[in-house]
């Protein structure tokens, strides 16, 4: 029997393919990596995918797992991700072709993202960067420009800030739990979550326009789909308070980056007066439309109007994509044994997949 072929289009580390080799698979490695997700083009991935039984890897930015890639092999049964996002995979086509897509929404991944969101929020509200620079440079000790903003409600009548959560799934829900002791007003927009999730999280359900208009902090926690692509654009930025903080730890293209740059340059958001004397109005961005962020990006030229981070929110000691590699590897091995993988993203494909592959082991 011919050895099954596994294409690791973006290896995480050696763990991401050694178990496949130990199981008797022929392994083909792509160029992309966790450190540099650019990787192969779509055509190159399609060439690697010829006669493949499985495709697996972390994020890729140089190409996509599209129809052409998936049609390169009649026996392709699974496309697995070591990370939570599947935006580089055409999941509708996979479902049409009877191919399972799995992903890895592990505690390590989304827990790290929530903590990064809180870190960005407090860094901006408490002006940590400005205070550090003032002390190191000797330019100020106590000045109005270093006045921070209190997050939660106080007993002296201060109402606290309103935090608007866009997407109340794993990450948004955990963020609501983390914010609860801070006694802030929380509102959220998520048309796909039942009302009881809002009630249990003590979060008020609102539409997106209301959230943008009322929030002092807007934080984005959605997956990237055709619906969420550029869901925050010129119109939405214009609806926000000029002093509002915008945080994005979901996916870069959720924000129209050109519109964001224009809003910053025009001071539609993060106005100078607000930055001097009022709440910090800067966006916190941990991901971008093009990654790695180009050196000539206008975002790199901003001052404290933006707080930037590489796309590493989930990358923490003992975590990172390590747990996701374990999930994705096991999902592939189960699929190659003719068993239903555990972490299926396109669940509607399951009945057809079982008809095609259940009990038909290749390892």
Short mmCIF file of C-alpha atoms in Angstrom, two decimals, residues 15-354:
data_model
loop_
_atom_site.label_atom_id
_atom_site.label_comp_id
_atom_site.label_asym_id
_atom_site.label_seq_id
_atom_site.Cartn_x
_atom_site.Cartn_y
_atom_site.Cartn_z
CA UNK A 15 6.61 18.18 16.51
CA UNK A 16 4.30 19.24 13.71
CA UNK A 17 5.45 16.48 11.39
CA UNK A 18 7.50 13.89 13.31
CA UNK A 19 4.40 11.95 14.39
CA UNK A 20 3.24 11.74 10.78
CA UNK A 21 6.59 10.24 9.78
CA UNK A 22 6.41 7.82 12.71
CA UNK A 23 2.97 6.72 11.48
CA UNK A 24 4.45 5.86 8.09
CA UNK A 25 3.36 8.97 6.16
CA UNK A 26 5.30 10.69 3.43
CA UNK A 27 5.65 14.30 4.60
CA UNK A 28 6.09 17.37 2.39
CA UNK A 29 7.04 20.62 4.11
CA UNK A 30 6.06 24.12 2.97
CA UNK A 31 8.12 27.28 3.36
CA UNK A 32 5.93 29.10 5.87
CA UNK A 33 6.66 29.00 9.58
CA UNK A 34 5.33 30.50 12.78
CA UNK A 35 8.08 33.14 12.67
CA UNK A 36 7.45 34.01 8.99
CA UNK A 37 3.97 33.06 7.77
CA UNK A 38 4.48 34.33 4.21
CA UNK A 39 5.24 30.90 2.81
CA UNK A 40 4.32 29.43 -0.55
CA UNK A 41 2.04 30.86 -3.20
CA UNK A 42 -1.32 29.25 -3.88
CA UNK A 43 0.05 27.59 -7.05
CA UNK A 44 3.01 26.17 -5.12
CA UNK A 45 0.69 24.78 -2.44
CA UNK A 46 -1.45 23.20 -5.17
CA UNK A 47 1.64 21.52 -6.64
CA UNK A 48 2.58 20.15 -3.22
CA UNK A 49 -0.98 18.95 -2.66
CA UNK A 50 -1.03 16.56 -5.63
CA UNK A 51 -2.14 13.12 -4.32
CA UNK A 52 -2.19 14.39 -0.73
CA UNK A 53 -4.37 12.72 1.88
CA UNK A 54 -4.07 15.59 4.36
CA UNK A 55 -3.00 19.23 4.52
CA UNK A 56 -2.01 20.71 7.88
CA UNK A 57 -0.18 23.70 9.27
CA UNK A 58 -0.25 27.02 11.02
CA UNK A 59 -1.07 30.36 9.35
CA UNK A 60 -0.05 31.23 5.80
CA UNK A 61 -0.08 34.66 4.19
CA UNK A 62 1.48 34.06 0.77
CA UNK A 63 -1.26 31.79 -0.56
CA UNK A 64 -4.62 30.19 0.14
CA UNK A 65 -6.06 26.70 0.42
CA UNK A 66 -8.57 27.25 -2.36
CA UNK A 67 -10.52 25.09 -4.80
CA UNK A 68 -7.49 24.50 -7.00
CA UNK A 69 -5.44 23.27 -4.05
CA UNK A 70 -8.17 20.95 -2.83
CA UNK A 71 -8.86 19.56 -6.30
CA UNK A 72 -5.19 18.61 -6.64
CA UNK A 73 -5.95 15.33 -4.89
CA UNK A 74 -9.05 13.15 -5.18
CA UNK A 75 -8.24 11.46 -1.86
CA UNK A 76 -7.79 14.62 0.22
CA UNK A 77 -9.82 14.08 3.37
CA UNK A 78 -8.75 16.80 5.81
CA UNK A 79 -7.30 20.30 6.01
CA UNK A 80 -6.19 20.92 9.60
CA UNK A 81 -5.00 24.10 11.29
CA UNK A 82 -2.72 24.33 14.32
CA UNK A 83 -4.34 27.71 15.06
CA UNK A 84 -7.90 28.88 15.63
CA UNK A 85 -8.32 30.89 12.41
CA UNK A 86 -9.30 29.26 9.12
CA UNK A 87 -9.47 32.42 7.01
CA UNK A 88 -6.84 31.16 4.55
CA UNK A 89 -9.01 28.10 3.79
CA UNK A 90 -12.06 28.21 1.52
CA UNK A 91 -14.26 26.29 3.92
CA UNK A 92 -17.32 26.49 1.66
CA UNK A 93 -15.41 24.71 -1.11
CA UNK A 94 -14.11 22.14 1.38
CA UNK A 95 -17.67 21.41 2.47
CA UNK A 96 -18.80 21.16 -1.15
CA UNK A 97 -16.02 18.65 -1.87
CA UNK A 98 -16.62 16.58 1.27
CA UNK A 99 -13.37 17.59 2.98
CA UNK A 100 -13.22 18.22 6.71
CA UNK A 101 -11.57 21.39 8.03
CA UNK A 102 -10.37 21.36 11.62
CA UNK A 103 -8.89 24.12 13.77
CA UNK A 104 -7.42 24.54 17.23
CA UNK A 105 -9.30 26.92 19.55
CA UNK A 106 -7.21 25.83 22.53
CA UNK A 107 -7.24 27.44 25.96
CA UNK A 108 -3.59 28.42 25.41
CA UNK A 109 -4.47 30.31 22.23
CA UNK A 110 -7.53 32.27 23.28
CA UNK A 111 -6.46 32.70 26.90
CA UNK A 112 -3.32 34.49 25.72
CA UNK A 113 -5.34 36.70 23.40
CA UNK A 114 -7.64 37.80 26.23
CA UNK A 115 -4.69 38.67 28.45
CA UNK A 116 -3.08 40.62 25.60
CA UNK A 117 -6.32 42.55 25.12
CA UNK A 118 -6.33 43.50 28.80
CA UNK A 119 -2.65 44.45 28.62
CA UNK A 120 -3.29 46.74 25.65
CA UNK A 121 -6.31 48.28 27.34
CA UNK A 122 -4.49 49.10 30.56
CA UNK A 123 -1.36 50.29 28.73
CA UNK A 124 -3.45 52.81 26.82
CA UNK A 125 -5.68 53.91 29.70
CA UNK A 126 -2.83 54.26 32.19
CA UNK A 127 -0.46 55.88 29.66
CA UNK A 128 2.27 53.44 30.58
CA UNK A 129 4.42 54.23 27.56
CA UNK A 130 4.22 58.00 28.08
CA UNK A 131 5.00 57.75 31.78
CA UNK A 132 7.97 55.49 31.14
CA UNK A 133 9.33 57.81 28.43
CA UNK A 134 8.83 60.93 30.59
CA UNK A 135 10.83 59.44 33.45
CA UNK A 136 13.62 58.01 31.31
CA UNK A 137 13.99 61.20 29.30
CA UNK A 138 13.60 63.48 32.30
CA UNK A 139 10.97 65.54 30.54
CA UNK A 140 8.25 65.40 33.21
CA UNK A 141 7.44 64.14 36.66
CA UNK A 142 3.78 64.99 37.18
CA UNK A 143 2.00 66.79 34.35
CA UNK A 144 -1.58 66.82 33.00
CA UNK A 145 -0.37 64.90 29.94
CA UNK A 146 0.44 61.93 32.18
CA UNK A 147 -3.03 61.79 33.72
CA UNK A 148 -4.53 58.33 33.24
CA UNK A 149 -8.13 57.18 32.93
CA UNK A 150 -9.89 55.07 35.55
CA UNK A 151 -11.47 51.94 34.07
CA UNK A 152 -14.10 50.78 36.56
CA UNK A 153 -17.00 52.30 38.44
CA UNK A 154 -16.19 53.94 41.80
CA UNK A 155 -18.28 54.47 44.89
CA UNK A 156 -17.77 58.23 44.70
CA UNK A 157 -20.07 58.38 41.68
CA UNK A 158 -17.60 57.90 38.83
CA UNK A 159 -19.58 55.70 36.40
CA UNK A 160 -16.67 53.83 34.86
CA UNK A 161 -16.14 53.18 31.20
CA UNK A 162 -18.35 51.32 28.74
CA UNK A 163 -16.59 48.42 27.06
CA UNK A 164 -18.06 47.21 23.79
CA UNK A 165 -17.20 43.64 22.84
CA UNK A 166 -17.68 42.69 19.19
CA UNK A 167 -17.95 38.91 19.20
CA UNK A 168 -18.96 37.12 22.41
CA UNK A 169 -17.46 33.72 21.61
CA UNK A 170 -14.59 32.03 23.45
CA UNK A 171 -12.38 35.10 23.58
CA UNK A 172 -15.07 37.75 23.99
CA UNK A 173 -16.79 35.67 26.68
CA UNK A 174 -13.58 35.19 28.64
CA UNK A 175 -12.82 38.90 28.34
CA UNK A 176 -16.23 39.65 29.89
CA UNK A 177 -15.33 37.36 32.79
CA UNK A 178 -11.99 39.10 33.25
CA UNK A 179 -13.60 42.55 33.19
CA UNK A 180 -16.38 41.69 35.65
CA UNK A 181 -14.41 42.54 38.83
CA UNK A 182 -13.48 45.92 37.35
CA UNK A 183 -17.16 46.96 37.53
CA UNK A 184 -17.43 48.34 34.03
CA UNK A 185 -20.55 48.54 31.91
CA UNK A 186 -20.25 45.87 29.21
CA UNK A 187 -22.20 45.79 25.97
CA UNK A 188 -21.70 43.36 23.11
CA UNK A 189 -22.67 42.68 19.52
CA UNK A 190 -22.84 39.10 18.30
CA UNK A 191 -25.81 38.01 16.17
CA UNK A 192 -24.77 34.36 16.38
CA UNK A 193 -24.81 33.89 20.15
CA UNK A 194 -28.03 33.09 22.07
CA UNK A 195 -29.39 35.63 24.52
CA UNK A 196 -28.55 33.44 27.52
CA UNK A 197 -24.83 33.83 26.79
CA UNK A 198 -25.21 37.60 27.20
CA UNK A 199 -27.24 37.18 30.38
CA UNK A 200 -24.76 34.76 31.97
CA UNK A 201 -21.87 37.09 31.10
CA UNK A 202 -23.75 40.11 32.55
CA UNK A 203 -23.40 41.82 29.17
CA UNK A 204 -26.05 43.97 27.48
CA UNK A 205 -26.90 42.89 23.95
CA UNK A 206 -26.86 45.75 21.41
CA UNK A 207 -26.54 46.26 17.67
CA UNK A 208 -23.18 47.26 16.19
CA UNK A 209 -24.06 50.93 15.63
CA UNK A 210 -25.16 51.35 19.24
CA UNK A 211 -22.00 49.66 20.46
CA UNK A 212 -19.79 51.97 18.40
CA UNK A 213 -21.63 55.09 19.53
CA UNK A 214 -21.72 54.29 23.25
CA UNK A 215 -18.44 52.51 23.91
CA UNK A 216 -15.34 54.04 25.44
CA UNK A 217 -13.50 50.87 24.45
CA UNK A 218 -14.32 48.85 21.32
CA UNK A 219 -12.61 45.46 21.26
CA UNK A 220 -12.87 43.05 18.32
CA UNK A 221 -13.07 39.28 18.79
CA UNK A 222 -14.52 37.81 15.59
CA UNK A 223 -13.38 35.28 13.04
CA UNK A 224 -12.52 36.55 9.58
CA UNK A 225 -15.29 35.86 7.07
CA UNK A 226 -16.79 37.70 4.12
CA UNK A 227 -19.18 39.27 6.63
CA UNK A 228 -16.51 40.51 9.03
CA UNK A 229 -13.97 41.61 6.41
CA UNK A 230 -13.59 45.41 6.85
CA UNK A 231 -16.54 45.46 9.25
CA UNK A 232 -14.82 48.48 10.83
CA UNK A 233 -14.37 51.05 8.07
CA UNK A 234 -14.74 54.77 7.49
CA UNK A 235 -18.41 54.83 8.48
CA UNK A 236 -17.87 52.83 11.67
CA UNK A 237 -14.80 54.80 12.74
CA UNK A 238 -16.79 58.00 12.26
CA UNK A 239 -19.46 56.73 14.65
CA UNK A 240 -17.02 56.13 17.50
CA UNK A 241 -16.25 58.63 20.24
CA UNK A 242 -13.08 60.59 19.38
CA UNK A 243 -11.70 59.48 22.75
CA UNK A 244 -12.58 55.80 22.32
CA UNK A 245 -9.97 53.05 22.33
CA UNK A 246 -10.13 50.55 19.47
CA UNK A 247 -8.54 47.15 20.13
CA UNK A 248 -8.11 44.41 17.54
CA UNK A 249 -6.73 41.03 18.52
CA UNK A 250 -8.91 39.05 16.10
CA UNK A 251 -7.75 39.32 12.47
CA UNK A 252 -6.16 42.29 10.69
CA UNK A 253 -8.60 42.61 7.76
CA UNK A 254 -11.53 43.04 10.17
CA UNK A 255 -10.48 46.71 10.13
CA UNK A 256 -10.14 48.64 6.89
CA UNK A 257 -6.52 49.66 7.49
CA UNK A 258 -6.57 52.52 4.98
CA UNK A 259 -9.67 53.96 6.65
CA UNK A 260 -8.01 53.61 10.05
CA UNK A 261 -4.87 55.42 8.92
CA UNK A 262 -7.01 58.21 7.44
CA UNK A 263 -9.05 58.48 10.64
CA UNK A 264 -5.86 58.78 12.68
CA UNK A 265 -4.31 61.34 10.36
CA UNK A 266 -7.54 63.37 10.25
CA UNK A 267 -7.95 62.94 14.02
CA UNK A 268 -11.43 61.49 13.60
CA UNK A 269 -10.21 59.22 16.38
CA UNK A 270 -7.32 59.78 18.83
CA UNK A 271 -7.62 63.55 18.64
CA UNK A 272 -4.65 65.52 19.91
CA UNK A 273 -6.68 67.33 22.56
CA UNK A 274 -8.06 64.07 23.80
CA UNK A 275 -4.58 62.58 23.97
CA UNK A 276 -3.28 65.54 25.98
CA UNK A 277 -5.98 65.90 28.56
CA UNK A 278 -8.57 63.16 28.32
CA UNK A 279 -8.88 59.39 27.98
CA UNK A 280 -6.37 57.80 25.63
CA UNK A 281 -7.98 57.44 22.23
CA UNK A 282 -5.40 55.21 20.57
CA UNK A 283 -6.00 51.91 18.78
CA UNK A 284 -4.21 48.81 19.97
CA UNK A 285 -3.40 46.49 17.08
CA UNK A 286 -1.84 43.04 17.34
CA UNK A 287 -2.43 42.00 13.72
CA UNK A 288 -2.64 43.61 10.34
CA UNK A 289 -4.01 43.31 6.83
CA UNK A 290 -0.57 42.41 5.47
CA UNK A 291 1.77 40.47 7.73
CA UNK A 292 4.52 40.99 8.64
CA UNK A 293 3.57 44.68 8.71
CA UNK A 294 5.42 46.39 5.81
CA UNK A 295 8.20 48.75 6.84
CA UNK A 296 6.59 51.58 4.87
CA UNK A 297 3.21 51.21 6.58
CA UNK A 298 1.93 54.58 7.89
CA UNK A 299 1.05 52.81 11.14
CA UNK A 300 4.76 52.50 11.89
CA UNK A 301 5.07 56.27 11.66
CA UNK A 302 2.41 57.07 14.27
CA UNK A 303 3.32 58.23 17.75
CA UNK A 304 1.27 57.22 20.79
CA UNK A 305 -1.79 57.31 18.56
CA UNK A 306 -1.30 53.59 18.05
CA UNK A 307 -0.02 50.71 20.16
CA UNK A 308 1.42 48.04 17.86
CA UNK A 309 2.40 44.44 18.47
CA UNK A 310 3.49 41.59 16.21
CA UNK A 311 0.91 38.85 15.67
CA UNK A 312 1.99 36.94 18.80
CA UNK A 313 -0.87 37.46 21.27
CA UNK A 314 -1.22 33.71 21.85
CA UNK A 315 2.54 33.13 22.02
CA UNK A 316 3.39 32.56 25.69
CA UNK A 317 5.84 30.28 27.47
CA UNK A 318 4.42 26.77 27.64
CA UNK A 319 1.63 27.70 25.25
CA UNK A 320 1.88 29.34 21.83
CA UNK A 321 0.81 26.94 19.14
CA UNK A 322 2.18 23.90 20.98
CA UNK A 323 -1.26 22.74 22.18
CA UNK A 324 -2.68 23.52 18.75
CA UNK A 325 -0.04 21.31 17.10
CA UNK A 326 -1.16 18.45 19.33
CA UNK A 327 -4.81 19.00 18.39
CA UNK A 328 -4.13 19.36 14.66
CA UNK A 329 -1.78 16.36 14.55
CA UNK A 330 -4.27 14.11 16.32
CA UNK A 331 -7.08 15.32 14.05
CA UNK A 332 -5.06 14.36 10.97
CA UNK A 333 -4.10 10.97 12.37
CA UNK A 334 -7.73 10.23 13.24
CA UNK A 335 -8.84 11.21 9.74
CA UNK A 336 -6.18 8.96 8.20
CA UNK A 337 -7.48 6.09 10.35
CA UNK A 338 -10.97 6.68 8.97
CA UNK A 339 -12.16 8.15 12.27
CA UNK A 340 -14.02 11.43 12.67
CA UNK A 341 -11.65 14.18 13.92
CA UNK A 342 -12.62 16.01 17.09
CA UNK A 343 -12.24 19.69 16.24
CA UNK A 344 -14.30 20.05 13.08
CA UNK A 345 -14.94 23.61 11.88
CA UNK A 346 -17.32 22.90 8.97
CA UNK A 347 -19.62 20.55 10.86
CA UNK A 348 -22.17 20.44 8.05
CA UNK A 349 -19.76 18.26 6.04
CA UNK A 350 -19.68 15.45 8.61
CA UNK A 351 -22.44 13.20 7.14
CA UNK A 352 -20.87 13.27 3.68
CA UNK A 353 -17.36 12.83 5.07
CA UNK A 354 -18.43 9.75 6.99
#
